[in-house]
CSV table of C-alpha atoms in Angstrom, one decimal:
chain,number,residue,atom,x,y,z
A,1,MET,CA,-41.7,-123.8,-88.2
A,2,LEU,CA,-43.3,-123.1,-84.8
A,3,GLY,CA,-45.3,-126.3,-84.9
A,4,ASP,CA,-47.4,-126.8,-81.8
A,5,TRP,CA,-45.9,-123.8,-80.2
A,6,ALA,CA,-48.0,-121.6,-82.6
A,7,SER,CA,-51.2,-122.8,-81.0
A,8,LEU,CA,-49.8,-122.1,-77.6
A,9,LEU,CA,-48.8,-118.6,-78.7
A,10,ILE,CA,-52.4,-118.0,-79.7
A,11,TYR,CA,-53.6,-119.1,-76.4
A,12,LEU,CA,-51.1,-116.9,-74.6
A,13,LEU,CA,-52.3,-114.0,-76.6
A,14,PHE,CA,-55.9,-114.6,-75.4
A,15,ALA,CA,-54.5,-114.9,-71.8
A,16,ALA,CA,-52.7,-111.6,-72.1
A,17,LEU,CA,-55.8,-110.0,-73.7
A,18,VAL,CA,-58.0,-111.0,-70.7
A,19,ALA,CA,-55.4,-109.8,-68.2
A,20,GLY,CA,-54.9,-106.6,-70.2
A,21,THR,CA,-58.7,-105.9,-70.5
A,22,LEU,CA,-59.1,-106.3,-66.7
A,23,LEU,CA,-56.2,-104.0,-66.0
A,24,PHE,CA,-57.5,-101.4,-68.5
A,25,ALA,CA,-61.1,-101.7,-67.1
A,26,SER,CA,-59.8,-101.1,-63.6
A,27,VAL,CA,-58.4,-97.7,-64.7
A,28,ALA,CA,-61.1,-96.8,-67.1
A,29,LEU,CA,-64.3,-97.8,-65.3
A,30,GLY,CA,-63.3,-96.9,-61.7
A,31,THR,CA,-65.3,-94.1,-60.1
A,32,ARG,CA,-63.5,-90.7,-60.0
A,33,GLY,CA,-62.8,-89.5,-56.4
A,34,ARG,CA,-64.5,-86.3,-55.6
A,35,ARG,CA,-61.3,-84.9,-54.1
A,36,GLU,CA,-57.9,-86.2,-55.1
A,37,GLY,CA,-56.7,-85.9,-51.6
A,38,ARG,CA,-53.1,-86.8,-50.7
A,39,GLN,CA,-54.3,-88.8,-47.6
A,40,LYS,CA,-55.9,-91.5,-49.7
A,41,ALA,CA,-52.7,-92.1,-51.6
A,42,TYR,CA,-50.6,-92.8,-48.5
A,43,SER,CA,-49.5,-96.3,-48.1
A,44,PHE,CA,-51.0,-98.5,-45.4
A,45,GLU,CA,-49.8,-97.9,-41.8
A,46,SER,CA,-53.0,-98.2,-39.7
A,47,GLY,CA,-53.8,-94.5,-40.0
A,48,VAL,CA,-50.4,-93.3,-38.8
A,49,SER,CA,-48.4,-91.4,-41.4
A,50,VAL,CA,-45.5,-93.4,-42.8
A,51,GLY,CA,-43.0,-90.8,-43.7
A,52,SER,CA,-40.6,-91.8,-46.4
A,53,PHE,CA,-40.0,-95.4,-47.3
A,54,ALA,CA,-37.0,-96.9,-49.2
A,55,PRO,CA,-36.3,-100.6,-49.6
A,56,SER,CA,-33.1,-101.1,-47.6
A,57,ASN,CA,-31.3,-104.0,-46.0
A,58,PHE,CA,-32.9,-107.3,-45.8
A,59,SER,CA,-32.6,-110.5,-43.7
A,60,ILE,CA,-29.7,-112.6,-45.0
A,61,ASN,CA,-32.0,-115.6,-45.0
A,62,TYR,CA,-33.7,-114.5,-48.2
A,63,TYR,CA,-30.4,-114.3,-50.1
A,64,LEU,CA,-29.5,-117.7,-48.7
A,65,THR,CA,-32.7,-119.3,-49.8
A,66,ALA,CA,-32.4,-117.9,-53.2
A,67,MET,CA,-28.9,-119.3,-53.5
A,68,LEU,CA,-30.0,-122.7,-52.3
A,69,PHE,CA,-32.8,-122.6,-54.8
A,70,ILE,CA,-30.5,-122.0,-57.7
A,71,VAL,CA,-28.2,-124.8,-56.7
A,72,PHE,CA,-31.0,-127.4,-56.3
A,73,ASP,CA,-33.1,-126.3,-59.2
A,74,ILE,CA,-30.2,-126.6,-61.6
A,75,GLU,CA,-29.6,-130.1,-60.2
A,76,ILE,CA,-33.2,-130.9,-60.8
A,77,VAL,CA,-33.1,-129.5,-64.3
A,78,TYR,CA,-30.3,-132.0,-65.0
A,79,LEU,CA,-32.3,-134.8,-63.6
A,80,TYR,CA,-35.3,-134.3,-66.0
A,81,PRO,CA,-33.6,-135.5,-69.2
A,82,LEU,CA,-32.1,-138.4,-67.4
A,83,ALA,CA,-35.6,-139.3,-66.0
A,84,VAL,CA,-37.0,-139.3,-69.5
A,85,ILE,CA,-34.6,-141.9,-70.9
A,86,LEU,CA,-33.9,-143.8,-67.7
A,87,GLU,CA,-35.8,-146.9,-68.8
A,88,PRO,CA,-33.9,-147.4,-72.1
A,89,LEU,CA,-30.6,-146.7,-70.3
A,90,GLY,CA,-31.2,-149.4,-67.8
A,91,VAL,CA,-28.6,-150.2,-65.2
A,92,PHE,CA,-26.1,-147.6,-66.5
A,93,GLY,CA,-28.7,-144.9,-66.1
A,94,PHE,CA,-29.6,-146.0,-62.6
A,95,VAL,CA,-25.9,-146.0,-61.4
A,96,GLU,CA,-25.5,-142.6,-63.1
A,97,LEU,CA,-28.5,-141.4,-61.2
A,98,CYS,CA,-27.3,-142.8,-57.9
A,99,VAL,CA,-23.9,-141.1,-58.3
A,100,PHE,CA,-25.6,-137.8,-59.2
A,101,VAL,CA,-27.9,-138.0,-56.2
A,102,ALA,CA,-25.1,-139.0,-53.8
A,103,VAL,CA,-23.1,-135.9,-54.8
A,104,LEU,CA,-26.3,-133.8,-54.3
A,105,GLY,CA,-26.8,-135.5,-50.9
A,106,LEU,CA,-23.2,-134.6,-49.8
A,107,GLY,CA,-23.9,-131.0,-50.6
A,108,TYR,CA,-27.3,-131.3,-48.8
A,109,VAL,CA,-25.8,-132.7,-45.6
A,110,TYR,CA,-23.1,-130.0,-45.7
A,111,ILE,CA,-25.5,-127.1,-45.9
A,112,TRP,CA,-27.7,-128.7,-43.3
A,113,ARG,CA,-24.8,-129.1,-40.8
A,114,LYS,CA,-23.6,-125.5,-41.6
A,115,GLY,CA,-27.1,-124.4,-40.5
A,116,ALA,CA,-28.1,-122.9,-43.8
A,117,LEU,CA,-31.5,-124.5,-43.6
A,118,GLU,CA,-32.4,-122.9,-40.2
A,119,TRP,CA,-34.6,-119.8,-40.6
A,120,LYS,CA,-33.4,-117.3,-38.1
B,1,MET,CA,-50.6,-127.0,-84.8
B,2,VAL,CA,-52.6,-130.1,-84.2
B,3,ASP,CA,-55.7,-128.4,-85.8
B,4,GLY,CA,-56.1,-125.6,-88.4
B,5,PHE,CA,-55.6,-122.0,-87.5
B,6,PHE,CA,-59.3,-121.1,-87.1
B,7,ILE,CA,-60.1,-124.1,-84.9
B,8,THR,CA,-57.0,-123.4,-82.8
B,9,ALA,CA,-58.1,-119.7,-82.4
B,10,ILE,CA,-61.6,-120.8,-81.4
B,11,LYS,CA,-60.2,-123.4,-79.0
B,12,GLY,CA,-57.9,-120.9,-77.4
B,13,PHE,CA,-60.7,-118.3,-76.9
B,14,ALA,CA,-63.0,-121.0,-75.5
B,15,LEU,CA,-60.4,-122.4,-73.1
B,16,VAL,CA,-59.5,-118.9,-71.7
B,17,ASN,CA,-63.2,-118.1,-71.2
B,18,LEU,CA,-64.1,-121.5,-69.8
B,19,LEU,CA,-61.2,-121.1,-67.3
B,20,MET,CA,-62.4,-117.7,-66.2
B,21,GLY,CA,-66.0,-118.9,-66.0
B,22,PHE,CA,-64.9,-121.9,-63.9
B,23,PHE,CA,-62.9,-119.6,-61.7
B,24,ALA,CA,-66.0,-117.4,-61.2
B,25,ILE,CA,-68.2,-120.4,-60.2
B,26,MET,CA,-65.4,-121.7,-57.9
B,27,THR,CA,-65.2,-118.5,-55.9
B,28,TRP,CA,-68.9,-119.0,-55.2
B,29,VAL,CA,-68.4,-122.8,-54.4
B,30,GLU,CA,-65.5,-121.9,-52.1
B,31,ARG,CA,-67.5,-119.3,-50.2
B,32,ARG,CA,-70.5,-121.6,-49.9
B,33,LEU,CA,-68.4,-124.5,-48.7
B,34,ILE,CA,-66.4,-122.4,-46.2
B,35,GLY,CA,-69.7,-121.2,-45.0
B,36,ARG,CA,-70.9,-124.8,-44.5
B,37,PHE,CA,-67.6,-125.6,-42.7
B,38,GLN,CA,-68.2,-122.8,-40.3
B,39,VAL,CA,-71.8,-123.6,-39.8
B,40,ARG,CA,-73.2,-120.6,-41.5
B,41,LEU,CA,-74.9,-120.1,-44.9
B,42,GLY,CA,-72.4,-118.3,-47.1
B,43,PRO,CA,-73.6,-116.0,-49.9
B,44,ASN,CA,-77.2,-116.8,-50.8
B,45,ARG,CA,-78.8,-113.4,-51.7
B,46,VAL,CA,-77.8,-112.6,-55.3
B,47,GLY,CA,-79.7,-114.8,-57.6
B,48,PRO,CA,-80.7,-118.5,-56.9
B,49,TYR,CA,-78.5,-119.9,-54.1
B,50,GLY,CA,-76.4,-116.8,-54.5
B,51,LEU,CA,-75.1,-118.1,-57.8
B,52,LEU,CA,-74.9,-114.6,-59.3
B,53,GLN,CA,-72.6,-113.4,-56.5
B,54,PRO,CA,-69.5,-113.6,-58.8
B,55,ILE,CA,-71.1,-111.2,-61.3
B,56,ALA,CA,-72.1,-108.8,-58.5
B,57,ASP,CA,-68.6,-108.9,-57.2
B,58,LEU,CA,-67.2,-108.2,-60.6
B,59,GLY,CA,-69.4,-105.2,-61.0
B,60,LYS,CA,-68.4,-103.8,-57.6
B,61,LEU,CA,-64.7,-104.4,-58.2
B,62,LEU,CA,-64.8,-102.7,-61.6
B,63,ARG,CA,-66.3,-99.5,-60.1
B,64,LYS,CA,-63.8,-99.1,-57.4
B,65,GLN,CA,-61.7,-96.0,-57.5
B,66,SER,CA,-58.3,-96.5,-59.1
B,67,VAL,CA,-55.8,-95.3,-56.5
B,68,ILE,CA,-52.1,-95.4,-57.1
B,69,PRO,CA,-50.2,-95.0,-53.8
B,70,ALA,CA,-48.0,-92.0,-53.3
B,71,GLY,CA,-44.7,-94.0,-52.9
B,72,ALA,CA,-45.4,-96.4,-55.7
B,73,ARG,CA,-43.6,-96.8,-59.1
B,74,PRO,CA,-46.7,-96.4,-61.2
B,75,ARG,CA,-45.8,-98.4,-64.3
B,76,LEU,CA,-44.4,-101.4,-62.4
B,77,TYR,CA,-47.3,-101.1,-59.9
B,78,LEU,CA,-49.7,-101.6,-62.8
B,79,LEU,CA,-47.6,-104.2,-64.5
B,80,ALA,CA,-47.5,-106.7,-61.5
B,81,PRO,CA,-51.1,-108.0,-61.6
B,82,PHE,CA,-51.0,-108.3,-65.4
B,83,VAL,CA,-47.8,-110.5,-65.2
B,84,SER,CA,-49.4,-112.7,-62.5
B,85,LEU,CA,-52.7,-113.2,-64.3
B,86,THR,CA,-51.2,-113.7,-67.7
B,87,CYS,CA,-48.8,-116.4,-66.5
B,88,ALA,CA,-51.5,-118.1,-64.4
B,89,ILE,CA,-53.9,-118.4,-67.3
B,90,GLY,CA,-51.0,-119.3,-69.7
B,91,ALA,CA,-49.8,-122.1,-67.5
B,92,PHE,CA,-53.1,-123.9,-68.0
B,93,GLY,CA,-52.8,-124.0,-71.7
B,94,LEU,CA,-51.4,-127.5,-72.3
B,95,MET,CA,-53.8,-129.4,-70.1
B,96,PRO,CA,-55.3,-132.3,-72.1
B,97,PHE,CA,-59.1,-132.9,-71.9
B,98,GLY,CA,-59.2,-136.0,-74.0
B,99,GLY,CA,-58.4,-137.2,-77.5
B,100,VAL,CA,-60.1,-136.3,-80.7
B,101,ALA,CA,-63.7,-135.0,-80.8
B,102,SER,CA,-65.8,-133.7,-83.7
B,103,VAL,CA,-68.2,-130.8,-84.0
B,104,PRO,CA,-71.8,-132.3,-83.6
B,105,GLY,CA,-73.5,-132.6,-87.0
B,106,THR,CA,-70.4,-132.1,-89.1
B,107,ASP,CA,-67.3,-134.1,-89.9
B,108,ILE,CA,-64.9,-131.4,-88.5
B,109,ASP,CA,-62.5,-133.1,-86.0
B,110,PHE,CA,-60.5,-131.3,-83.4
B,111,HIS,CA,-58.3,-132.3,-80.5
B,112,LEU,CA,-59.3,-131.7,-76.9
B,113,TYR,CA,-56.0,-130.0,-76.1
B,114,MET,CA,-54.3,-126.8,-77.4
B,115,ALA,CA,-51.0,-128.6,-78.3
B,116,ASP,CA,-49.1,-131.7,-77.4
B,117,SER,CA,-45.6,-130.7,-76.5
B,118,ASN,CA,-42.7,-133.0,-75.5
B,119,VAL,CA,-41.8,-130.5,-72.7
B,120,ALA,CA,-45.3,-129.8,-71.5
B,121,LEU,CA,-44.5,-130.4,-67.9
B,122,LEU,CA,-41.5,-128.0,-68.0
B,123,PHE,CA,-43.7,-125.4,-69.7
B,124,VAL,CA,-46.2,-125.5,-66.9
B,125,ALA,CA,-43.5,-125.2,-64.3
B,126,ALA,CA,-41.8,-122.4,-66.2
B,127,LEU,CA,-44.9,-120.3,-66.8
B,128,GLY,CA,-45.9,-120.9,-63.2
B,129,SER,CA,-42.6,-119.7,-62.0
B,130,LEU,CA,-42.7,-116.6,-64.2
B,131,GLY,CA,-45.9,-115.7,-62.4
B,132,PHE,CA,-43.8,-115.3,-59.2
B,133,TYR,CA,-42.4,-112.1,-60.8
B,134,GLY,CA,-45.8,-110.5,-60.5
B,135,LEU,CA,-45.7,-110.9,-56.7
B,136,LEU,CA,-42.2,-109.6,-56.4
B,137,ILE,CA,-42.8,-106.6,-58.7
B,138,GLY,CA,-46.1,-105.9,-57.0
B,139,GLY,CA,-44.5,-106.1,-53.5
B,140,TRP,CA,-41.5,-103.9,-54.5
B,141,ALA,CA,-43.3,-101.3,-56.6
B,142,SER,CA,-46.0,-100.6,-54.0
B,143,GLY,CA,-43.7,-98.5,-51.9
B,144,SER,CA,-44.9,-99.9,-48.6
B,145,LYS,CA,-43.0,-102.0,-46.1
B,146,TYR,CA,-45.7,-104.6,-45.7
B,147,SER,CA,-45.9,-105.1,-49.4
B,148,LEU,CA,-42.2,-105.6,-49.7
B,149,LEU,CA,-42.1,-108.0,-46.8
B,150,GLY,CA,-45.0,-109.9,-48.3
B,151,GLY,CA,-43.4,-110.0,-51.7
B,152,MET,CA,-40.0,-111.3,-50.3
B,153,ARG,CA,-41.8,-113.9,-48.2
B,154,ALA,CA,-43.8,-115.0,-51.2
B,155,ILE,CA,-40.7,-115.5,-53.3
B,156,ALA,CA,-38.8,-117.3,-50.5
B,157,GLN,CA,-41.7,-119.7,-50.0
B,158,LEU,CA,-42.4,-120.3,-53.7
B,159,VAL,CA,-38.8,-121.0,-54.7
B,160,SER,CA,-38.4,-123.3,-51.7
B,161,TYR,CA,-41.4,-125.4,-52.6
B,162,GLU,CA,-40.6,-125.3,-56.3
B,163,VAL,CA,-37.6,-127.5,-55.5
B,164,ALA,CA,-39.7,-130.2,-53.8
B,165,PHE,CA,-42.5,-129.7,-56.4
B,166,THR,CA,-40.3,-130.3,-59.4
B,167,LEU,CA,-38.4,-133.2,-57.7
B,168,ALA,CA,-41.7,-135.0,-56.8
B,169,VAL,CA,-42.8,-134.9,-60.4
B,170,ILE,CA,-39.7,-136.7,-61.7
B,171,GLY,CA,-41.0,-140.0,-60.4
B,172,VAL,CA,-44.0,-139.7,-62.8
B,173,VAL,CA,-41.6,-138.8,-65.6
B,174,ILE,CA,-39.5,-141.9,-65.0
B,175,HIS,CA,-42.5,-144.1,-65.1
B,176,ALA,CA,-43.9,-142.4,-68.2
B,177,GLY,CA,-40.6,-141.9,-70.0
B,178,SER,CA,-42.0,-138.6,-71.4
B,179,LEU,CA,-42.8,-135.0,-70.4
B,180,SER,CA,-45.8,-134.8,-72.7
B,181,PHE,CA,-49.2,-134.8,-71.0
B,182,VAL,CA,-50.8,-136.8,-73.8
B,183,ASP,CA,-48.1,-139.6,-73.3
B,184,ILE,CA,-48.4,-139.5,-69.5
B,185,VAL,CA,-52.2,-139.9,-69.7
B,186,GLN,CA,-51.8,-142.7,-72.3
B,187,GLN,CA,-49.3,-144.6,-70.1
B,188,GLN,CA,-51.7,-144.5,-67.2
B,189,SER,CA,-54.6,-145.8,-69.1
B,190,ASP,CA,-52.4,-148.6,-70.4
B,191,TRP,CA,-51.0,-149.5,-67.0
B,192,VAL,CA,-52.3,-148.0,-63.8
B,193,TRP,CA,-52.9,-144.6,-62.3
B,194,PHE,CA,-49.5,-143.2,-61.2
B,195,ILE,CA,-51.0,-142.5,-57.7
B,196,VAL,CA,-50.5,-146.2,-57.0
B,197,PRO,CA,-46.7,-146.6,-57.7
B,198,GLN,CA,-46.0,-142.9,-56.8
B,199,PHE,CA,-47.9,-142.4,-53.6
B,200,LEU,CA,-45.0,-140.7,-51.8
B,201,GLY,CA,-44.5,-138.5,-54.8
B,202,PHE,CA,-48.2,-137.7,-54.8
B,203,VAL,CA,-48.2,-136.6,-51.1
B,204,VAL,CA,-45.1,-134.4,-51.6
B,205,PHE,CA,-46.6,-133.0,-54.8
B,206,MET,CA,-49.9,-132.1,-53.0
B,207,ILE,CA,-48.3,-130.4,-50.0
B,208,ALA,CA,-45.9,-128.5,-52.3
B,209,ALA,CA,-48.9,-127.6,-54.6
B,210,VAL,CA,-50.8,-126.0,-51.7
B,211,ALA,CA,-47.6,-124.0,-50.9
B,212,GLU,CA,-47.1,-123.1,-54.5
B,213,SER,CA,-50.6,-121.7,-54.9
B,214,ASN,CA,-50.1,-119.6,-51.8
B,215,ARG,CA,-53.2,-121.0,-50.1
B,216,PRO,CA,-53.8,-121.7,-46.4
B,217,PRO,CA,-52.2,-123.2,-44.3
B,218,PHE,CA,-49.2,-122.0,-46.3
B,219,ASP,CA,-50.4,-118.5,-47.1
B,220,LEU,CA,-47.6,-116.8,-45.2
B,221,ALA,CA,-47.1,-114.2,-47.9
B,222,GLU,CA,-50.5,-112.6,-47.0
B,223,ALA,CA,-50.7,-113.5,-43.3
B,224,ASP,CA,-52.9,-110.6,-42.2
B,225,GLY,CA,-51.8,-110.7,-38.6
B,226,GLU,CA,-48.1,-110.2,-39.6
B,227,VAL,CA,-47.8,-108.4,-42.9
B,228,VAL,CA,-51.3,-106.9,-43.4
B,229,ALA,CA,-52.1,-108.4,-46.8
B,230,GLY,CA,-48.6,-109.1,-48.1
B,231,TYR,CA,-47.7,-108.1,-51.6
B,232,HIS,CA,-51.2,-106.9,-52.4
B,233,THR,CA,-51.6,-104.6,-49.4
B,234,GLU,CA,-51.7,-101.5,-51.6
B,235,TYR,CA,-53.9,-102.9,-54.4
B,236,GLY,CA,-57.6,-102.4,-54.5
B,237,GLY,CA,-60.6,-103.1,-56.7
B,238,MET,CA,-60.0,-105.0,-59.9
B,239,ARG,CA,-56.2,-105.0,-59.5
B,240,PHE,CA,-56.4,-106.7,-56.2
B,241,ALA,CA,-59.0,-109.1,-57.8
B,242,MET,CA,-56.5,-109.9,-60.6
B,243,PHE,CA,-54.0,-111.1,-57.9
B,244,ALA,CA,-56.7,-113.2,-56.2
B,245,ASN,CA,-57.8,-114.4,-59.7
B,246,ALA,CA,-54.2,-115.5,-60.5
B,247,GLU,CA,-53.8,-117.2,-57.2
B,248,PHE,CA,-57.0,-119.3,-57.6
B,249,ILE,CA,-56.2,-120.1,-61.2
B,250,ASN,CA,-52.9,-121.4,-60.1
B,251,ALA,CA,-54.8,-123.7,-57.7
B,252,ILE,CA,-57.0,-124.8,-60.6
B,253,THR,CA,-53.9,-125.5,-62.8
B,254,LEU,CA,-52.2,-127.5,-60.0
B,255,SER,CA,-55.4,-129.4,-59.4
B,256,ALA,CA,-55.6,-130.2,-63.1
B,257,LEU,CA,-51.9,-131.1,-63.1
B,258,ALA,CA,-52.4,-133.5,-60.1
B,259,ALA,CA,-55.3,-135.1,-62.0
B,260,VAL,CA,-53.2,-135.5,-65.2
B,261,LEU,CA,-50.1,-136.8,-63.4
B,262,PHE,CA,-51.5,-139.0,-60.8
B,263,LEU,CA,-55.2,-139.8,-61.6
B,264,GLY,CA,-55.1,-140.5,-65.3
B,265,GLY,CA,-56.3,-137.1,-66.4
B,266,PRO,CA,-59.2,-137.3,-68.9
B,267,SER,CA,-59.2,-141.1,-69.2
B,268,GLY,CA,-62.0,-143.0,-67.5
B,269,PRO,CA,-65.0,-145.2,-68.4
B,270,LEU,CA,-68.4,-144.0,-69.6
B,271,LEU,CA,-68.1,-140.2,-69.2
B,272,PRO,CA,-66.4,-138.0,-71.8
B,273,GLY,CA,-62.8,-136.8,-71.1
B,274,PRO,CA,-63.5,-133.1,-70.2
B,275,LEU,CA,-66.1,-134.3,-67.5
B,276,TRP,CA,-63.5,-136.7,-66.0
B,277,MET,CA,-61.0,-133.8,-65.8
B,278,LEU,CA,-63.6,-131.6,-64.1
B,279,LEU,CA,-64.4,-134.4,-61.6
B,280,LYS,CA,-60.8,-135.2,-60.8
B,281,ALA,CA,-59.6,-131.6,-60.7
B,282,GLY,CA,-62.7,-130.6,-58.7
B,283,PHE,CA,-61.9,-133.3,-56.1
B,284,PHE,CA,-58.4,-131.8,-55.6
B,285,LEU,CA,-59.9,-128.2,-55.5
B,286,PHE,CA,-62.3,-129.4,-52.8
B,287,ILE,CA,-59.2,-130.6,-50.8
B,288,PHE,CA,-57.7,-127.2,-51.2
B,289,ILE,CA,-60.8,-125.5,-49.9
B,290,TRP,CA,-61.2,-128.1,-47.1
B,291,LEU,CA,-57.6,-127.4,-46.0
B,292,ARG,CA,-58.3,-123.7,-45.9
B,293,ALA,CA,-61.3,-124.2,-43.7
B,294,THR,CA,-59.7,-126.6,-41.2
B,295,THR,CA,-56.0,-125.8,-40.8
B,296,PRO,CA,-54.4,-123.0,-38.9
B,297,ARG,CA,-51.6,-121.0,-40.6
B,298,VAL,CA,-48.1,-122.4,-40.0
B,299,ARG,CA,-45.1,-120.3,-38.8
B,300,PHE,CA,-42.6,-119.1,-41.4
B,301,ASP,CA,-39.6,-121.1,-40.0
B,302,GLN,CA,-41.9,-124.2,-39.8
B,303,LEU,CA,-42.8,-123.6,-43.4
B,304,MET,CA,-39.2,-123.4,-44.6
B,305,SER,CA,-38.0,-126.4,-42.6
B,306,LEU,CA,-41.0,-128.5,-43.9
B,307,GLY,CA,-39.9,-127.6,-47.4
B,308,TRP,CA,-36.2,-128.1,-47.1
B,309,LYS,CA,-35.9,-130.7,-44.4
B,310,VAL,CA,-38.9,-133.0,-45.0
B,311,LEU,CA,-40.2,-132.6,-48.5
B,312,LEU,CA,-36.9,-132.4,-50.3
B,313,PRO,CA,-35.4,-135.6,-48.8
B,314,ALA,CA,-38.7,-137.4,-49.2
B,315,ALA,CA,-38.9,-136.5,-52.9
B,316,THR,CA,-35.3,-137.5,-53.4
B,317,LEU,CA,-36.0,-140.9,-51.8
B,318,ASN,CA,-39.0,-141.3,-54.0
B,319,LEU,CA,-36.9,-140.5,-57.0
B,320,VAL,CA,-34.2,-143.1,-56.3
B,321,VAL,CA,-36.7,-145.9,-55.3
B,322,THR,CA,-38.7,-145.2,-58.4
B,323,ALA,CA,-35.6,-145.4,-60.6
B,324,ALA,CA,-34.6,-148.7,-58.9
B,325,PHE,CA,-38.2,-150.0,-59.4
B,326,VAL,CA,-38.3,-149.1,-63.1
B,327,VAL,CA,-34.7,-150.4,-63.9
B,328,TYR,CA,-34.8,-153.7,-61.8
B,329,GLY,CA,-38.5,-154.3,-61.3
């Protein structure tokens, strides 16, 4: 039923096993500190104490990049099946592809001129 | 399964171990080469030519004290390197190393690939992308601002180059008419290596691959002058090594992928398939190391505009020209 994916699952199992073993070993084999001081557990700030830290507001650019990624990646996912059967489809497939890329290009020009591609 | 259960299990075990062993040797090769590039010796004390250095490193990293930072979410903090490494090793699974081979001295045949899937290319891209979660989780769960900044940077960079990367590969898919690695390799040995008709696609692919594997000159996520060490600032010992391991194995996977897609993978005269793969992937790995030794790190806005304004249009142009060539040529 699983076909070829069964052998891949076996492989992934070994991959997870290696990663899991290393993670377990990092906890189990590490030397014990002589004193469990608080200072050592503070996060890095060049020796200055950090105080409290909470993830807060973030630059809008990251959200913008994520949205652009979703738009373009979904377009590309649509292109994959077309690419596989492009040769048998012939001229019809090529015209189809050109229309698709043209629409994509329109959106691309729009976001460029809106300045969405500038990192501020 | 292309082979029986036992052979598949042995193959899976062997492939994972060979990959990890190859990674260990490559860390030594990288440090020796960078040493040469910088007119110094590199590690040469542990064993002959310093060859046992990776084992010494492993021993040292394993004995490091396991510190969980005060502000961290412990479970997610521990999960992150696991996710990264598992996905990195997993993405290598479908690489083909040749056709059918037999165990010496017997008549047991087995295939030199784990599985031949008709969505192999998508599988590598998917597992590679799943690995990004490790960086984001690690950056977020560490409870440090540098980690969070590094994690966010890593994701922004990786998704930006993922677009150019997947688009550049479509040219190869159009030529081959298949997403299966076995078919793609077969097409190339029948016709010509895809680097010839797909040179623009190859260039975009290689630039995007360097960015995807987070290596210099695109290692913005761990730029030490800006965000300390990025998403793995708060990681030490083996857990830090797992991130480094995942990053390097991604570079190995992308080198192998470049060899399969553009240089004919395991096909070649005289030498057996696995050796050809080793030579071709090794060539690309050498370029990765060479880039690290000779190029300065780019700025973040340069990185983003290269990805979105240069590579994306170039990959799209390559796609349309390839389609026209295949349909009318």
